């Protein structure tokens, strides 16, 4: 499914103070099957964009197109429900939403809400658990006595179990150890490739962007400042500097080597291994 | 969540914001007390205008205060109606069994209504302009004498300040969990009463779980840092009685004179 925002503005009203335009006149288009990273400083409005795509935050102006559905100010309940069914949203620290008595029931919560039959629910829960690498014998356990990493998997499985066509994630690996983090991202990448899921992910970590995303949306102060491919982004140093974005590790390394060598490397390595290989091919080492 | 205005602090820079919380607390208490000694509609209206002026001074829009009254409006109207129906005297406009609508009744009804609204307004002025921690500090100060009759007011004030401290977190978290469950297809506020109650489980349980976890962490931290409630301690926030608090007190005294001397 494609996502398209047309001059969308949105804000939160808390009591008397309306935050004026947390998002202002955003236009944006995310292709079907893309793996898109959203980056930007804290408070830039990244999470708000994700909520917009799921109809948890409604536009005050403009409209957005999610697949065949249109979301606008006065959207009706059916459309909203249909959109939520098609867009799976993984919140930051999703393990905080766990509530059911057993892991199985928690994962089944979404599918049951969206009206799948018990037979389908069983299949969906099993599939989703397998995808996130959750062993069957955990089904009867209480989600509250699992480890943090396992809880995170249960929470993500709970979202995947509704079989969304779009997956939006807010810092899905925040607070996990490097290994747990890699496992989650590898799983997402695999899912993205296997099922052609349109994936949109907010992250703070540029290394994640290089490793996993195809294109990047740079946000600042409630606006989209740039939407470009990952390779392009790291060639635009001015842009990176202006929005105070860090270079990922591999590019910092590459730059240092290039400076020492006095000439640019032709390849665009995404990992340190690839960098090493490129240097060997060039005959630099 | 946005409906909950009562009991919420809004940062601002009005002179009311800068008053000593002890003064504000006492003022609000006595002010509410005075409302019960008003006798004629004229004085009710006088106090009502005064209340409006105080509200104006906080720099918060009137609509916010009205919002604070809304959740209680049925209760107020019920009390007012009862008042009107059960009071007789003056011109009687309508009579039905023991109930009657009379001019006295209407006057008393109006007064009751004004009193309720003023109580809500003035306590809203207090909570809108005073940080919860300041209110706790003020309470602690005012309750200090109770220490001599062995009331553990340090413990009480610690409990209160921790509780108040976590209200915003709890509201934030409610918002988050609600969003997360909505994203998983939960619909709140729909269907029969039983179903609506059931719908609260996925919301309330995570909140409980997280609060318990937090309470446990907090207790551990207090323990590890060697916190002992019965020790004499200095305060990080010092309460300072300033010139404007003296003026305020004089003003309060004047109000008391008006009610207890002039009114007679
Ligand atoms: N529930 C809310 N109520 C009121 N204001 C909010 C709410 N959520 C976010 N905001 C405001 O909206 C703006 C954008 O917030 P958002 O959470 O989208 O930023 P973000 O880019 O995700 O930041 P971070 O990287 O810190 O997660 C901020 O100014 C924030 O204060
Ligand atoms: Mg965020």
XYZ file of C-alpha atoms and ligand atoms in Angstrom:
581
model
C 0.000 0.000 0.000
C 1.084 3.486 -0.790
C 1.034 6.367 1.657
C 0.514 9.897 0.475
C 0.261 13.054 2.545
C -1.123 16.182 0.923
C -0.390 19.398 2.779
C -1.336 17.854 6.066
C -1.270 19.962 9.224
C -1.899 18.519 12.649
C -1.623 19.466 16.273
C -2.441 18.282 19.764
C -4.840 20.320 21.809
C -4.184 20.077 25.502
C -6.584 22.212 27.472
C -6.229 25.841 26.608
C -2.928 25.633 24.850
C -3.112 24.379 21.345
C 0.354 23.429 20.223
C 0.293 25.352 17.004
C 0.989 23.055 14.124
C 3.093 20.261 15.463
C 3.067 19.290 11.812
C 2.616 21.979 9.203
C 1.577 21.384 5.608
C 3.395 18.120 5.152
C 3.472 16.620 1.725
C 5.025 13.256 1.372
C 4.776 10.124 -0.680
C 5.944 6.699 0.403
C 5.942 4.035 -2.255
C 4.364 0.614 -1.937
C 6.961 -1.799 -0.590
C 9.510 0.822 0.453
C 11.583 0.584 3.614
C 11.676 4.182 4.783
C 13.484 5.647 7.758
C 12.293 8.844 9.415
C 15.006 10.841 11.141
C 15.301 14.217 12.798
C 15.978 15.882 16.114
C 13.847 15.188 19.132
C 10.527 16.994 18.901
C 10.715 17.187 15.116
C 7.362 15.445 14.760
C 8.484 11.971 13.732
C 6.165 10.085 16.061
C 3.341 12.410 15.125
C 3.680 11.491 11.454
C 3.387 7.811 12.357
C 0.255 8.494 14.396
C -1.159 10.354 11.453
C -0.708 7.350 9.179
C -2.651 5.223 11.661
C -5.418 7.749 12.248
C -4.492 8.193 15.893
C -3.839 11.836 15.160
C -6.207 13.418 12.675
C -5.213 16.191 10.316
C -6.565 19.657 11.042
C -5.943 20.569 7.421
C -5.195 18.620 4.276
C -5.713 14.890 3.819
C -3.736 11.715 3.493
C -4.179 8.704 1.325
C -3.410 5.294 2.761
C -3.875 2.776 -0.026
C -7.446 3.290 -1.206
C -8.541 5.043 1.985
C -8.617 8.759 2.573
C -7.984 10.180 6.007
C -9.114 13.672 6.793
C -10.497 15.766 9.608
C -13.980 14.255 9.621
C -13.157 10.685 8.721
C -15.850 8.122 9.537
C -15.400 5.177 11.901
C -15.455 2.486 9.204
C -12.618 4.086 7.279
C -10.648 4.589 10.454
C -11.105 0.952 11.400
C -10.144 -0.217 7.930
C -7.005 1.907 8.020
C -6.000 0.627 11.449
C -6.486 -2.899 10.224
C -4.164 -2.292 7.294
C -1.572 -0.263 9.149
C 0.242 -2.041 11.949
C 1.806 0.314 14.413
C 4.592 -0.600 16.800
C 4.966 2.080 19.445
C 8.074 3.018 21.322
C 8.541 0.516 24.153
C 5.576 -1.544 22.944
C 5.950 -3.986 25.837
C 4.151 -1.391 27.960
C 0.895 -2.224 26.214
C 0.880 -5.921 27.178
C -2.087 -6.819 29.355
C -3.495 -10.279 28.726
C -3.201 -13.307 30.968
C -1.225 -15.300 28.469
C 1.143 -14.497 25.650
C -1.266 -16.184 23.230
C -4.194 -13.979 24.252
C -2.121 -10.865 24.003
C -0.994 -11.620 20.478
C -4.563 -12.600 19.590
C -5.991 -9.316 20.891
C -5.567 -7.406 17.626
C -6.855 -10.105 15.265
C -9.883 -10.686 17.507
C -10.673 -6.985 17.537
C -10.511 -6.876 13.778
C -13.004 -9.701 13.557
C -10.957 -12.697 12.476
C -12.469 -16.093 13.353
C -10.833 -18.166 16.111
C -9.433 -20.570 13.502
C -7.802 -17.710 11.642
C -6.658 -16.167 14.896
C -4.811 -19.339 15.789
C -3.020 -19.396 12.460
C -2.172 -15.692 12.687
C -0.803 -15.985 16.220
C 1.359 -18.929 15.246
C 2.672 -17.216 12.150
C 3.432 -13.975 13.911
C 5.186 -15.765 16.757
C 7.296 -17.724 14.324
C 8.204 -14.514 12.512
C 9.481 -12.832 15.646
C 11.144 -16.024 16.871
C 8.917 -16.689 19.837
C 8.837 -20.305 20.954
C 5.434 -22.022 21.195
C 5.931 -23.140 24.771
C 5.739 -19.497 25.827
C 2.123 -19.191 24.642
C 0.668 -20.123 28.004
C 3.029 -17.961 30.040
C 2.069 -14.578 31.429
C 3.610 -11.845 29.310
C 4.561 -10.003 32.475
C 7.179 -12.526 33.584
C 9.101 -12.643 30.338
C 12.408 -10.936 29.767
C 12.447 -7.466 28.222
C 13.528 -8.762 24.826
C 10.857 -11.460 24.839
C 8.197 -8.953 25.843
C 9.222 -6.761 22.945
C 8.803 -9.737 20.603
C 5.367 -10.531 21.994
C 4.322 -6.911 21.488
C 5.600 -6.840 17.912
C 3.972 -10.192 17.188
C 0.712 -8.712 18.467
C 0.924 -6.090 15.748
C 2.083 -8.432 12.983
C -0.744 -10.835 13.791
C -3.291 -8.492 12.250
C -1.514 -9.003 8.905
C -1.005 -5.335 8.109
C 0.106 -4.224 4.672
C 1.904 -1.251 6.117
C 4.078 -1.446 9.190
C 5.037 1.723 11.025
C 7.498 1.512 13.900
C 8.626 4.075 16.436
C 12.190 3.268 17.455
C 11.491 -0.444 17.598
C 14.879 -1.327 19.052
C 15.164 1.398 21.677
C 16.554 0.074 24.931
C 17.625 -3.300 23.584
C 21.157 -4.667 23.660
C 23.034 -4.693 20.320
C 22.224 -8.326 19.727
C 18.522 -7.959 20.455
C 18.495 -4.897 18.291
C 20.061 -6.676 15.345
C 17.620 -9.547 15.734
C 14.634 -7.197 15.594
C 15.906 -5.311 12.569
C 16.901 -8.462 10.687
C 13.419 -9.779 11.340
C 11.864 -6.576 10.016
C 14.054 -6.564 6.936
C 13.215 -10.204 6.272
C 9.519 -9.541 6.699
C 9.751 -6.562 4.417
C 11.378 -8.636 1.697
C 9.221 -11.721 2.134
C 5.827 -10.036 2.279
C 6.533 -6.769 0.515
C 5.414 -4.865 3.598
C 5.638 -1.127 3.258
C 7.765 -0.296 6.273
C 8.215 3.106 7.868
C 10.520 3.325 10.851
C 11.531 6.161 13.117
C 15.078 5.888 14.385
C 17.772 7.927 16.042
C 20.574 5.740 14.882
C 22.178 6.487 11.536
C 23.746 3.046 11.442
C 20.251 1.562 11.340
C 19.407 3.863 8.465
C 22.372 2.716 6.379
C 21.908 -0.937 7.181
C 18.223 -1.316 6.701
C 16.457 1.560 4.938
C 16.060 2.310 1.241
C 15.095 5.919 1.622
C 15.091 8.550 4.314
C 12.759 11.313 5.391
C 14.515 14.118 7.244
C 12.248 16.081 9.541
C 12.768 19.256 11.530
C 10.322 21.499 13.342
C 7.244 19.714 12.058
C 8.269 19.848 8.430
C 9.726 17.402 5.977
C 13.059 18.875 5.010
C 14.146 16.184 2.605
C 13.075 12.818 1.257
C 15.815 11.009 -0.559
C 17.590 7.698 -0.958
C 20.065 6.612 1.686
C 23.002 6.874 -0.698
C 22.032 10.420 -1.638
C 21.660 11.502 1.965
C 25.206 10.695 2.911
C 26.544 12.544 -0.084
C 24.876 15.736 1.078
C 27.068 16.892 3.865
C 25.492 20.329 4.044
C 22.115 18.751 4.739
C 23.543 16.473 7.372
C 25.242 19.379 9.084
C 22.217 21.638 8.946
C 19.980 19.131 10.701
C 22.714 18.009 13.046
C 22.654 14.442 11.811
C 25.562 12.215 12.540
C 27.331 10.206 9.901
C 27.030 6.474 10.436
C 30.104 4.659 11.637
C 31.061 3.192 8.281
C 30.927 6.582 6.568
C 32.960 8.267 9.290
C 35.550 5.564 8.820
C 35.428 5.902 5.065
C 35.912 9.665 5.283
C 38.915 9.342 7.550
C 40.490 6.831 5.214
C 39.727 8.968 2.174
C 41.329 11.960 3.823
C 44.430 10.009 4.698
C 44.561 8.612 1.182
C 43.774 11.940 -0.454
C 41.252 10.490 -2.914
C 37.629 9.337 -2.771
C 36.534 5.728 -2.788
C 34.261 4.888 -5.698
C 32.104 2.302 -3.942
C 29.278 3.047 -1.472
C 29.808 0.509 1.286
C 27.018 0.052 3.840
C 28.902 -1.993 6.383
C 32.424 -2.022 7.667
C 32.934 -5.386 5.952
C 31.847 -3.928 2.635
C 34.190 -1.019 3.189
C 37.075 -3.389 3.760
C 36.185 -5.356 0.653
C 35.928 -2.184 -1.450
C 39.329 -1.080 -0.249
C 40.841 -4.436 -1.149
C 39.278 -4.230 -4.615
C 40.721 -0.760 -5.099
C 44.068 -2.088 -4.050
C 44.300 0.332 -1.135
C 45.364 -2.341 1.273
C -7.746 13.295 29.160
C -8.020 16.828 27.911
C -11.239 17.320 29.835
C -9.482 17.110 33.151
C -8.775 20.720 33.938
C -9.463 20.670 37.618
C -6.272 19.856 39.473
C -3.982 20.737 36.634
C -1.200 23.305 36.694
C -0.665 25.727 33.856
C 2.672 27.517 33.904
C 2.292 31.255 33.656
C 3.682 34.538 34.809
C 0.749 36.270 36.459
C 1.142 37.833 39.909
C -1.081 35.067 41.265
C 1.447 32.528 40.023
C 4.118 34.254 42.064
C 2.240 34.383 45.345
C 3.375 32.167 48.183
C 1.570 28.816 47.967
C 0.854 28.909 51.707
C -0.937 32.186 51.210
C -2.856 30.898 48.217
C -3.938 27.794 50.057
C -5.137 29.730 53.096
C -6.777 32.320 50.907
C -8.697 29.687 48.969
C -9.813 27.955 52.175
C -10.993 31.122 53.878
C -12.547 32.450 50.697
C -14.608 29.281 50.346
C -15.464 29.539 54.032
C -16.671 33.120 53.594
C -19.022 32.024 50.836
C -21.054 30.197 53.468
C -21.591 33.367 55.450
C -22.958 35.481 52.629
C -26.531 36.536 53.216
C -27.888 38.676 50.433
C -27.775 38.242 46.702
C -25.906 41.534 46.503
C -22.943 40.047 48.389
C -23.067 36.895 46.295
C -22.819 38.994 43.172
C -20.036 41.061 44.709
C -18.025 37.936 45.445
C -18.826 36.552 42.044
C -17.389 39.636 40.354
C -14.364 39.376 42.624
C -13.918 35.727 41.684
C -14.107 36.633 38.015
C -11.486 39.334 38.536
C -9.148 36.855 40.207
C -9.688 34.418 37.347
C -8.960 37.177 34.868
C -5.677 37.871 36.666
C -4.395 34.319 36.148
C -4.239 34.892 32.403
C -6.063 31.643 31.687
C -9.066 31.809 29.402
C -12.539 31.757 30.933
C -13.437 28.751 28.765
C -11.003 26.651 30.789
C -12.737 27.444 34.052
C -16.105 26.700 32.525
C -14.730 23.345 31.436
C -13.864 22.679 35.060
C -17.495 23.195 36.051
C -18.912 20.994 33.305
C -18.301 17.561 34.853
C -20.108 18.701 37.999
C -22.947 20.572 36.353
C -25.581 17.858 36.970
C -24.701 17.639 40.609
C -24.957 21.394 40.939
C -28.254 21.583 39.094
C -29.614 18.797 41.269
C -28.692 20.664 44.447
C -30.070 23.895 43.066
C -33.362 22.302 42.024
C -33.756 20.700 45.422
C -33.125 24.048 46.998
C -35.696 25.789 44.837
C -38.351 23.139 45.384
C -38.048 22.847 49.122
C -37.927 26.516 50.022
C -41.148 28.391 50.490
C -41.938 31.997 51.278
C -42.414 35.184 49.303
C -44.489 34.995 46.152
C -45.421 31.451 45.262
C -45.485 30.818 41.514
C -46.230 27.113 41.393
C -47.189 24.480 43.878
C -47.235 20.707 43.621
C -47.736 18.677 46.794
C -45.008 19.570 49.253
C -42.989 21.279 46.510
C -43.303 24.873 45.504
C -41.498 27.380 43.382
C -41.389 30.636 45.250
C -39.446 33.867 44.995
C -37.450 32.902 48.095
C -36.722 29.549 46.563
C -35.474 31.107 43.346
C -33.240 33.497 45.235
C -31.781 30.715 47.325
C -31.390 28.606 44.200
C -29.419 31.350 42.512
C -27.261 31.772 45.604
C -26.587 28.054 45.838
C -25.647 27.971 42.200
C -23.289 30.916 42.549
C -21.695 29.408 45.635
C -20.992 26.082 43.930
C -19.563 27.733 40.858
C -17.400 30.057 42.930
C -16.017 27.172 44.978
C -15.000 25.391 41.810
C -13.626 28.536 40.215
C -11.532 29.562 43.169
C -10.058 26.107 43.719
C -9.311 26.007 40.003
C -7.511 29.331 40.342
C -5.421 27.734 43.074
C -4.538 24.573 41.171
C -4.029 26.310 37.831
C -1.493 28.727 39.259
C 0.247 26.573 41.847
C 2.480 23.621 41.087
C 1.373 20.430 42.835
C 4.703 20.277 44.661
C 4.124 23.792 45.935
C 0.737 22.808 47.264
C 2.349 19.840 49.002
C 5.011 22.078 50.506
C 2.357 24.487 51.707
C 0.306 21.661 53.190
C 3.366 20.290 54.912
C 4.084 23.670 56.406
C 0.535 24.246 57.557
C 0.178 20.754 59.023
C 3.504 20.863 60.845
C 1.908 21.502 64.249
C 0.249 18.079 63.969
C 3.698 16.551 64.456
C 3.336 17.201 68.158
C 0.426 14.840 68.355
C 2.501 12.168 66.526
C 0.936 12.448 63.079
C 3.623 11.253 60.611
C 3.322 14.286 58.402
C 6.706 13.730 56.729
C 5.506 10.391 55.455
C 2.183 11.834 54.436
C 3.742 14.698 52.579
C 6.221 12.378 50.843
C 3.350 10.148 49.770
C 1.380 13.114 48.558
C 4.249 14.630 46.626
C 5.103 11.318 44.982
C 1.467 10.794 44.062
C 1.141 14.292 42.628
C 4.471 13.984 40.880
C 3.231 10.985 38.924
C -0.150 12.286 37.837
C 1.218 13.797 34.618
C 3.154 10.599 33.910
C 0.046 8.572 34.437
C -1.941 10.807 32.101
C 0.779 10.564 29.454
C 0.922 6.845 29.844
C -2.842 6.498 29.635
C -2.674 8.364 26.371
C 0.065 6.095 25.074
C -1.513 2.806 26.075
C -4.858 3.974 24.740
C -3.251 4.767 21.397
C -1.452 1.447 21.337
C -4.661 -0.503 21.951
C -6.600 1.610 19.476
C -3.953 0.732 16.912
C -4.696 -2.917 17.676
C -8.339 -2.354 16.840
C -9.707 -1.552 20.278
C -12.694 0.780 20.240
C -13.359 2.716 23.420
C -16.731 4.002 24.555
C -18.906 1.803 22.378
C -21.450 -0.917 23.002
C -23.195 -1.933 26.198
C -22.029 -0.844 29.606
C -20.560 -4.299 30.295
C -18.627 -4.191 27.036
C -17.340 -0.726 27.795
C -16.121 -1.912 31.171
C -14.428 -4.875 29.538
C -12.755 -2.513 27.092
C -11.035 -0.858 30.021
C -9.070 -3.981 30.948
C -6.450 -3.593 28.189
C -6.063 0.013 29.263
C -6.023 -0.298 33.032
C -3.896 -3.424 33.401
C -0.800 -2.066 31.649
C -1.135 1.131 33.647
C -1.287 -0.822 36.893
C 1.613 -2.983 35.867
C 3.754 0.024 34.961
C 2.841 1.925 38.110
C 3.694 -1.056 40.283
C 6.994 -1.445 38.523
C 7.716 2.221 39.044
C 6.698 2.143 42.691
C 9.015 -0.781 43.267
C 11.917 1.020 41.598
C 11.201 4.118 43.584
C 11.103 2.254 46.876
C 14.408 0.597 46.009
C 15.987 3.933 45.219
C 14.761 5.477 48.462
C 16.142 2.488 50.319
C 19.489 2.526 48.546
C 19.921 6.236 49.121
C 19.258 5.739 52.782
C 16.112 7.819 52.958
C 14.662 8.027 56.435
C 11.462 9.887 56.865
C 11.848 10.766 60.529
C 15.032 12.769 60.041
C 15.107 16.510 60.238
C 15.748 17.773 56.747
C 16.251 21.023 54.923
C 14.206 21.845 51.842
C 15.220 22.267 48.260
C 12.341 24.623 47.572
C 12.206 27.356 50.159
C 8.899 29.058 50.708
C 9.305 32.816 50.954
C 6.749 35.169 52.362
C 7.001 38.310 50.248
C 5.549 41.777 50.117
C 2.707 40.779 47.803
C 1.709 38.065 50.239
C 1.369 40.680 52.950
C -0.840 42.773 50.668
C -2.825 39.687 49.824
C -3.338 38.932 53.486
C -4.565 42.466 54.100
C -6.984 42.051 51.225
C -8.225 38.812 52.729
C -8.669 40.506 56.069
C -10.677 43.205 54.351
C -12.954 40.591 52.805
C -13.519 39.091 56.216
C -14.395 42.495 57.610
C -16.838 43.031 54.754
C -18.568 39.737 55.389
C -18.611 39.765 59.173
C -18.968 43.494 59.918
C -20.531 45.354 56.998
C -22.968 42.671 56.098
C -24.596 42.659 59.501
N 0.403 13.775 23.278
C 0.900 14.997 23.040
N 0.302 16.083 23.535
C 0.785 17.318 23.286
N 1.863 17.576 22.556
C 2.521 16.549 22.034
C 2.077 15.199 22.244
N 2.932 14.380 21.593
C 3.851 15.180 21.026
N 3.616 16.472 21.282
C 4.407 17.619 20.784
O 4.516 17.496 19.386
C 5.827 17.829 18.941
C 6.360 16.698 18.097
O 6.416 15.537 18.895
P 6.814 14.111 18.356
O 6.588 13.150 19.460
O 6.130 13.854 17.081
O 8.378 14.309 18.118
P 9.466 13.230 17.763
O 10.125 13.698 16.522
O 8.874 11.876 17.728
O 10.469 13.373 18.977
P 11.354 12.231 19.693
O 12.531 12.000 18.837
O 11.738 12.872 20.996
O 10.488 11.031 19.875
C 6.636 18.097 20.179
O 6.773 19.488 20.303
C 5.815 17.566 21.317
O 5.956 18.383 22.446
Mg 9.073 10.180 19.044
